[in-house]
Amino acid sequence: MFDGPLDNRALARRLRDEANTLHERFNQDFWIEERGGYYAVALDGDKNRVDAKTSNMGHLLWSGIVPPGRADAVVRQLMSPDMFSGWGIRTLSREERPYNALGYHLGTVWPHDNSIAALGLARYGYRAESNRISLAMIEAADQFGYRLPEALSGFDRERLLFAVPCPTACSPQAWAAGTPLALIRAMLGINPVDGRLVLDPDIPQEFGRITAERVRAFGQQWEVEAVGHSGHVRLQPS
């Protein structure tokens, strides 16, 4: 729990030290050099690495805990045919024995999970890969009346040509409903900086132009527009 004013320098130093320690320990304890390099999904009770390849690696990119020198290996894993189905990143790689294209945590594709990965890829500069996820998700949404379900199957897109929903998936589902907003943020590269909104857009041609009105930030409303690598943010009159 936060305790103290925001200008507490001693607290800030302690938190930075703790964050640096976490960064070092995590990258030492969870990194696996084999199979092209990737992060374990967990440590067991004896602190042995649980070496399954999972979509959780996309969350690590989103958090920023991955050193730049390892980002390329992580992105290759996430976008490999064993993990990327064509509709999104599977929760578990096809390389793993428990893989099941309809298994809830064992190979299905979760839209909200993919939106976090898309933001992580964009954070590290892998905009083309991030856009590939965004396009796949929006194309999948078209098959469900633009209401993304909680989870899709992990079947290959090239095999079935259409997205198969997970039989037990909820629809509507709150975090799936938030997926398109996160994908748009990844494409816009929009972030709050020093009291204003800043754009770094990379909009795929398939999307054309993205516009948004009444975007609330810093107690004000903003207008956003972007196409390709160009865009602008303007304050809207109150």
CSV table of C-alpha atoms in Angstrom, one decimal, residues 8-231:
chain,number,residue,atom,x,y,z
A,8,ASN,CA,9.0,11.0,-1.2
A,9,ARG,CA,12.5,10.5,-2.7
A,10,ALA,CA,13.5,7.9,-0.1
A,11,LEU,CA,10.5,5.8,-1.0
A,12,ALA,CA,11.1,6.3,-4.7
A,13,ARG,CA,14.7,5.0,-4.4
A,14,ARG,CA,13.6,2.0,-2.4
A,15,LEU,CA,10.9,1.1,-5.0
A,16,ARG,CA,13.4,1.5,-7.8
A,17,ASP,CA,15.9,-0.8,-6.0
A,18,GLU,CA,13.2,-3.4,-5.5
A,19,ALA,CA,12.2,-3.2,-9.1
A,20,ASN,CA,15.8,-3.6,-10.3
A,21,THR,CA,16.2,-6.6,-8.0
A,22,LEU,CA,13.0,-8.2,-9.3
A,23,HIS,CA,14.2,-7.6,-12.9
A,24,GLU,CA,17.5,-9.3,-12.3
A,25,ARG,CA,16.1,-12.2,-10.3
A,26,PHE,CA,13.3,-12.9,-12.8
A,27,ASN,CA,15.6,-12.9,-15.8
A,28,GLN,CA,18.0,-15.1,-14.0
A,29,ASP,CA,15.5,-17.6,-12.7
A,30,PHE,CA,12.9,-17.8,-15.5
A,31,TRP,CA,15.0,-17.6,-18.7
A,32,ILE,CA,15.6,-20.8,-20.6
A,33,GLU,CA,18.3,-21.0,-23.3
A,34,GLU,CA,17.1,-24.2,-25.0
A,35,ARG,CA,14.6,-24.3,-27.9
A,36,GLY,CA,15.6,-20.9,-29.2
A,37,GLY,CA,15.4,-19.1,-25.9
A,38,TYR,CA,12.2,-18.3,-24.0
A,39,TYR,CA,10.7,-17.7,-20.5
A,40,ALA,CA,9.4,-20.5,-18.3
A,41,VAL,CA,5.8,-20.2,-17.3
A,42,ALA,CA,6.5,-20.8,-13.6
A,43,LEU,CA,8.8,-22.2,-10.9
A,44,ASP,CA,7.7,-25.3,-9.1
A,45,GLY,CA,7.9,-26.0,-5.4
A,46,ASP,CA,11.6,-26.9,-5.7
A,47,LYS,CA,12.3,-23.8,-7.8
A,48,ASN,CA,12.7,-25.8,-11.0
A,49,ARG,CA,11.5,-24.1,-14.2
A,50,VAL,CA,8.2,-25.2,-15.6
A,51,ASP,CA,9.4,-25.1,-19.2
A,52,ALA,CA,6.1,-24.9,-21.2
A,53,LYS,CA,5.9,-22.3,-23.9
A,54,THR,CA,2.9,-20.1,-23.2
A,55,SER,CA,1.3,-16.8,-24.3
A,56,ASN,CA,2.3,-15.4,-20.9
A,57,MET,CA,5.5,-14.3,-22.6
A,58,GLY,CA,3.5,-11.6,-24.3
A,59,HIS,CA,2.6,-10.2,-20.9
A,60,LEU,CA,6.3,-9.9,-20.1
A,61,LEU,CA,6.8,-7.7,-23.1
A,62,TRP,CA,3.9,-5.6,-22.0
A,63,SER,CA,5.4,-5.2,-18.5
A,64,GLY,CA,8.8,-4.2,-19.9
A,65,ILE,CA,10.7,-6.8,-17.8
A,66,VAL,CA,12.3,-8.4,-20.9
A,67,PRO,CA,15.8,-7.1,-21.6
A,68,PRO,CA,16.1,-5.7,-25.2
A,69,GLY,CA,18.6,-8.4,-26.1
A,70,ARG,CA,16.0,-11.1,-25.4
A,71,ALA,CA,13.0,-9.5,-27.0
A,72,ASP,CA,13.7,-10.8,-30.5
A,73,ALA,CA,13.8,-14.4,-29.2
A,74,VAL,CA,10.5,-13.9,-27.3
A,75,VAL,CA,8.8,-12.4,-30.4
A,76,ARG,CA,10.0,-15.3,-32.6
A,77,GLN,CA,8.4,-17.7,-30.1
A,78,LEU,CA,5.1,-15.9,-29.9
A,79,MET,CA,4.8,-15.5,-33.7
A,80,SER,CA,6.0,-19.0,-34.6
A,81,PRO,CA,3.5,-21.4,-36.3
A,82,ASP,CA,3.4,-23.5,-33.1
A,83,MET,CA,2.1,-20.5,-31.1
A,84,PHE,CA,0.4,-18.2,-33.6
A,85,SER,CA,-2.7,-20.0,-35.1
A,86,GLY,CA,-3.4,-17.3,-37.7
A,87,TRP,CA,-6.2,-16.0,-35.5
A,88,GLY,CA,-4.0,-15.2,-32.5
A,89,ILE,CA,-1.4,-16.5,-30.1
A,90,ARG,CA,-2.3,-19.8,-28.4
A,91,THR,CA,-2.2,-20.1,-24.7
A,92,LEU,CA,0.1,-23.1,-25.1
A,93,SER,CA,2.4,-24.0,-27.9
A,94,ARG,CA,1.6,-27.0,-30.1
A,95,GLU,CA,5.0,-28.3,-29.2
A,96,GLU,CA,3.9,-29.2,-25.7
A,97,ARG,CA,2.4,-32.6,-24.8
A,98,PRO,CA,-0.8,-31.2,-23.1
A,99,TYR,CA,-1.7,-29.1,-26.1
A,100,ASN,CA,-5.3,-29.2,-27.0
A,101,ALA,CA,-6.8,-26.8,-29.5
A,102,LEU,CA,-10.0,-26.6,-27.4
A,103,GLY,CA,-8.3,-26.8,-24.0
A,104,TYR,CA,-9.1,-23.6,-21.9
A,105,HIS,CA,-5.5,-23.0,-20.9
A,106,LEU,CA,-4.0,-25.6,-23.2
A,107,GLY,CA,-4.1,-24.1,-26.6
A,108,THR,CA,-7.1,-21.9,-27.1
A,109,VAL,CA,-6.7,-18.3,-28.3
A,110,TRP,CA,-7.9,-15.6,-25.8
A,111,PRO,CA,-8.6,-12.2,-27.4
A,112,HIS,CA,-7.7,-10.2,-24.2
A,113,ASP,CA,-4.5,-12.2,-23.9
A,114,ASN,CA,-3.6,-11.3,-27.4
A,115,SER,CA,-4.3,-7.6,-26.9
A,116,ILE,CA,-1.8,-7.5,-24.0
A,117,ALA,CA,0.7,-9.2,-26.3
A,118,ALA,CA,0.0,-6.7,-29.1
A,119,LEU,CA,0.7,-3.8,-26.7
A,120,GLY,CA,3.9,-5.6,-25.6
A,121,LEU,CA,5.1,-6.1,-29.1
A,122,ALA,CA,4.5,-2.5,-29.9
A,123,ARG,CA,6.3,-1.4,-26.8
A,124,TYR,CA,9.5,-3.1,-28.0
A,125,GLY,CA,9.1,-1.8,-31.6
A,126,TYR,CA,7.7,-4.9,-33.2
A,127,ARG,CA,4.9,-3.0,-34.9
A,128,ALA,CA,4.4,-5.3,-37.9
A,129,GLU,CA,3.9,-8.3,-35.6
A,130,SER,CA,1.6,-6.3,-33.3
A,131,ASN,CA,-0.5,-5.3,-36.3
A,132,ARG,CA,-0.6,-8.9,-37.4
A,133,ILE,CA,-2.3,-9.8,-34.1
A,134,SER,CA,-4.7,-6.9,-34.4
A,135,LEU,CA,-5.7,-7.7,-37.9
A,136,ALA,CA,-6.3,-11.4,-37.0
A,137,MET,CA,-8.4,-10.4,-34.0
A,138,ILE,CA,-10.6,-8.0,-35.9
A,139,GLU,CA,-11.1,-10.4,-38.8
A,140,ALA,CA,-12.1,-13.1,-36.2
A,141,ALA,CA,-14.5,-10.6,-34.6
A,142,ASP,CA,-16.3,-10.1,-38.0
A,143,GLN,CA,-17.4,-13.8,-37.8
A,144,PHE,CA,-19.0,-13.2,-34.4
A,145,GLY,CA,-21.0,-10.0,-35.2
A,146,TYR,CA,-18.0,-8.0,-33.9
A,147,ARG,CA,-18.5,-9.5,-30.4
A,148,LEU,CA,-15.3,-11.3,-29.6
A,149,PRO,CA,-15.9,-14.4,-27.4
A,150,GLU,CA,-13.9,-15.2,-24.3
A,151,ALA,CA,-11.8,-17.7,-26.3
A,152,LEU,CA,-11.3,-19.2,-29.7
A,153,SER,CA,-10.0,-22.6,-30.6
A,154,GLY,CA,-6.3,-23.0,-31.4
A,155,PHE,CA,-6.9,-24.7,-34.8
A,156,ASP,CA,-4.8,-23.5,-37.6
A,157,ARG,CA,-6.4,-20.8,-39.8
A,158,GLU,CA,-5.0,-22.3,-42.9
A,159,ARG,CA,-6.7,-25.6,-42.0
A,160,LEU,CA,-10.2,-24.4,-41.3
A,161,LEU,CA,-10.4,-20.9,-42.9
A,162,PHE,CA,-12.7,-19.8,-40.1
A,163,ALA,CA,-12.4,-19.1,-36.4
A,164,VAL,CA,-13.9,-21.8,-34.2
A,165,PRO,CA,-15.2,-20.6,-30.8
A,166,CYS,CA,-14.3,-22.5,-27.7
A,167,PRO,CA,-17.5,-24.4,-26.8
A,168,THR,CA,-17.5,-23.2,-23.1
A,169,ALA,CA,-16.5,-19.6,-23.9
A,170,CYS,CA,-18.6,-16.7,-22.5
A,171,SER,CA,-20.1,-14.1,-24.9
A,172,PRO,CA,-20.4,-11.3,-24.1
A,173,GLN,CA,-17.4,-11.3,-21.8
A,174,ALA,CA,-15.9,-8.2,-20.3
A,175,TRP,CA,-12.2,-8.6,-21.0
A,176,ALA,CA,-12.9,-9.8,-24.5
A,177,ALA,CA,-15.0,-6.7,-25.0
A,178,GLY,CA,-12.1,-4.5,-24.1
A,179,THR,CA,-9.8,-6.2,-26.6
A,180,PRO,CA,-10.4,-3.9,-29.6
A,181,LEU,CA,-9.7,-0.8,-27.5
A,182,ALA,CA,-6.3,-2.2,-26.6
A,183,LEU,CA,-5.6,-3.2,-30.2
A,184,ILE,CA,-6.4,0.3,-31.4
A,185,ARG,CA,-4.1,1.8,-28.7
A,186,ALA,CA,-1.3,-0.5,-30.0
A,187,MET,CA,-1.8,0.7,-33.6
A,188,LEU,CA,-2.1,4.3,-32.6
A,189,GLY,CA,0.9,4.1,-30.2
A,190,ILE,CA,-1.0,6.6,-28.0
A,191,ASN,CA,0.3,7.4,-24.6
A,192,PRO,CA,-0.1,10.1,-21.9
A,193,VAL,CA,3.1,12.2,-21.6
A,194,ASP,CA,3.5,15.3,-19.4
A,195,GLY,CA,-0.2,16.2,-19.4
A,196,ARG,CA,-0.9,15.6,-23.1
A,197,LEU,CA,-1.6,12.6,-25.4
A,198,VAL,CA,1.2,11.6,-27.8
A,199,LEU,CA,0.8,9.5,-31.0
A,200,ASP,CA,3.2,7.1,-32.7
A,201,PRO,CA,0.9,5.5,-35.2
A,202,ASP,CA,1.4,2.5,-37.4
A,203,ILE,CA,-2.0,1.8,-39.0
A,204,PRO,CA,-2.2,-1.1,-41.4
A,205,GLN,CA,-3.5,-0.4,-44.8
A,206,GLU,CA,-6.5,-2.7,-44.2
A,207,PHE,CA,-7.7,-0.3,-41.4
A,208,GLY,CA,-7.3,2.9,-43.5
A,209,ARG,CA,-7.9,5.8,-41.1
A,210,ILE,CA,-8.7,5.6,-37.4
A,211,THR,CA,-10.5,8.5,-35.7
A,212,ALA,CA,-11.8,9.0,-32.2
A,213,GLU,CA,-13.6,11.8,-30.4
A,214,ARG,CA,-14.2,12.6,-26.8
A,215,VAL,CA,-11.1,10.6,-25.6
A,216,ARG,CA,-10.8,11.6,-22.0
A,217,ALA,CA,-7.4,12.3,-20.4
A,218,PHE,CA,-6.1,14.7,-17.9
A,219,GLY,CA,-9.7,15.9,-17.2
A,220,GLN,CA,-10.1,17.0,-20.8
A,221,GLN,CA,-11.5,15.6,-24.1
A,222,TRP,CA,-9.3,15.0,-27.1
A,223,GLU,CA,-9.8,14.2,-30.8
A,224,VAL,CA,-7.5,11.6,-32.3
A,225,GLU,CA,-6.9,10.9,-36.0
A,226,ALA,CA,-4.3,8.7,-37.7
A,227,VAL,CA,-3.5,7.0,-41.0
A,228,GLY,CA,-0.4,5.1,-41.8
A,229,HIS,CA,2.5,6.6,-39.8
A,230,SER,CA,0.9,10.1,-39.5
A,231,GLY,CA,-1.6,11.4,-37.1
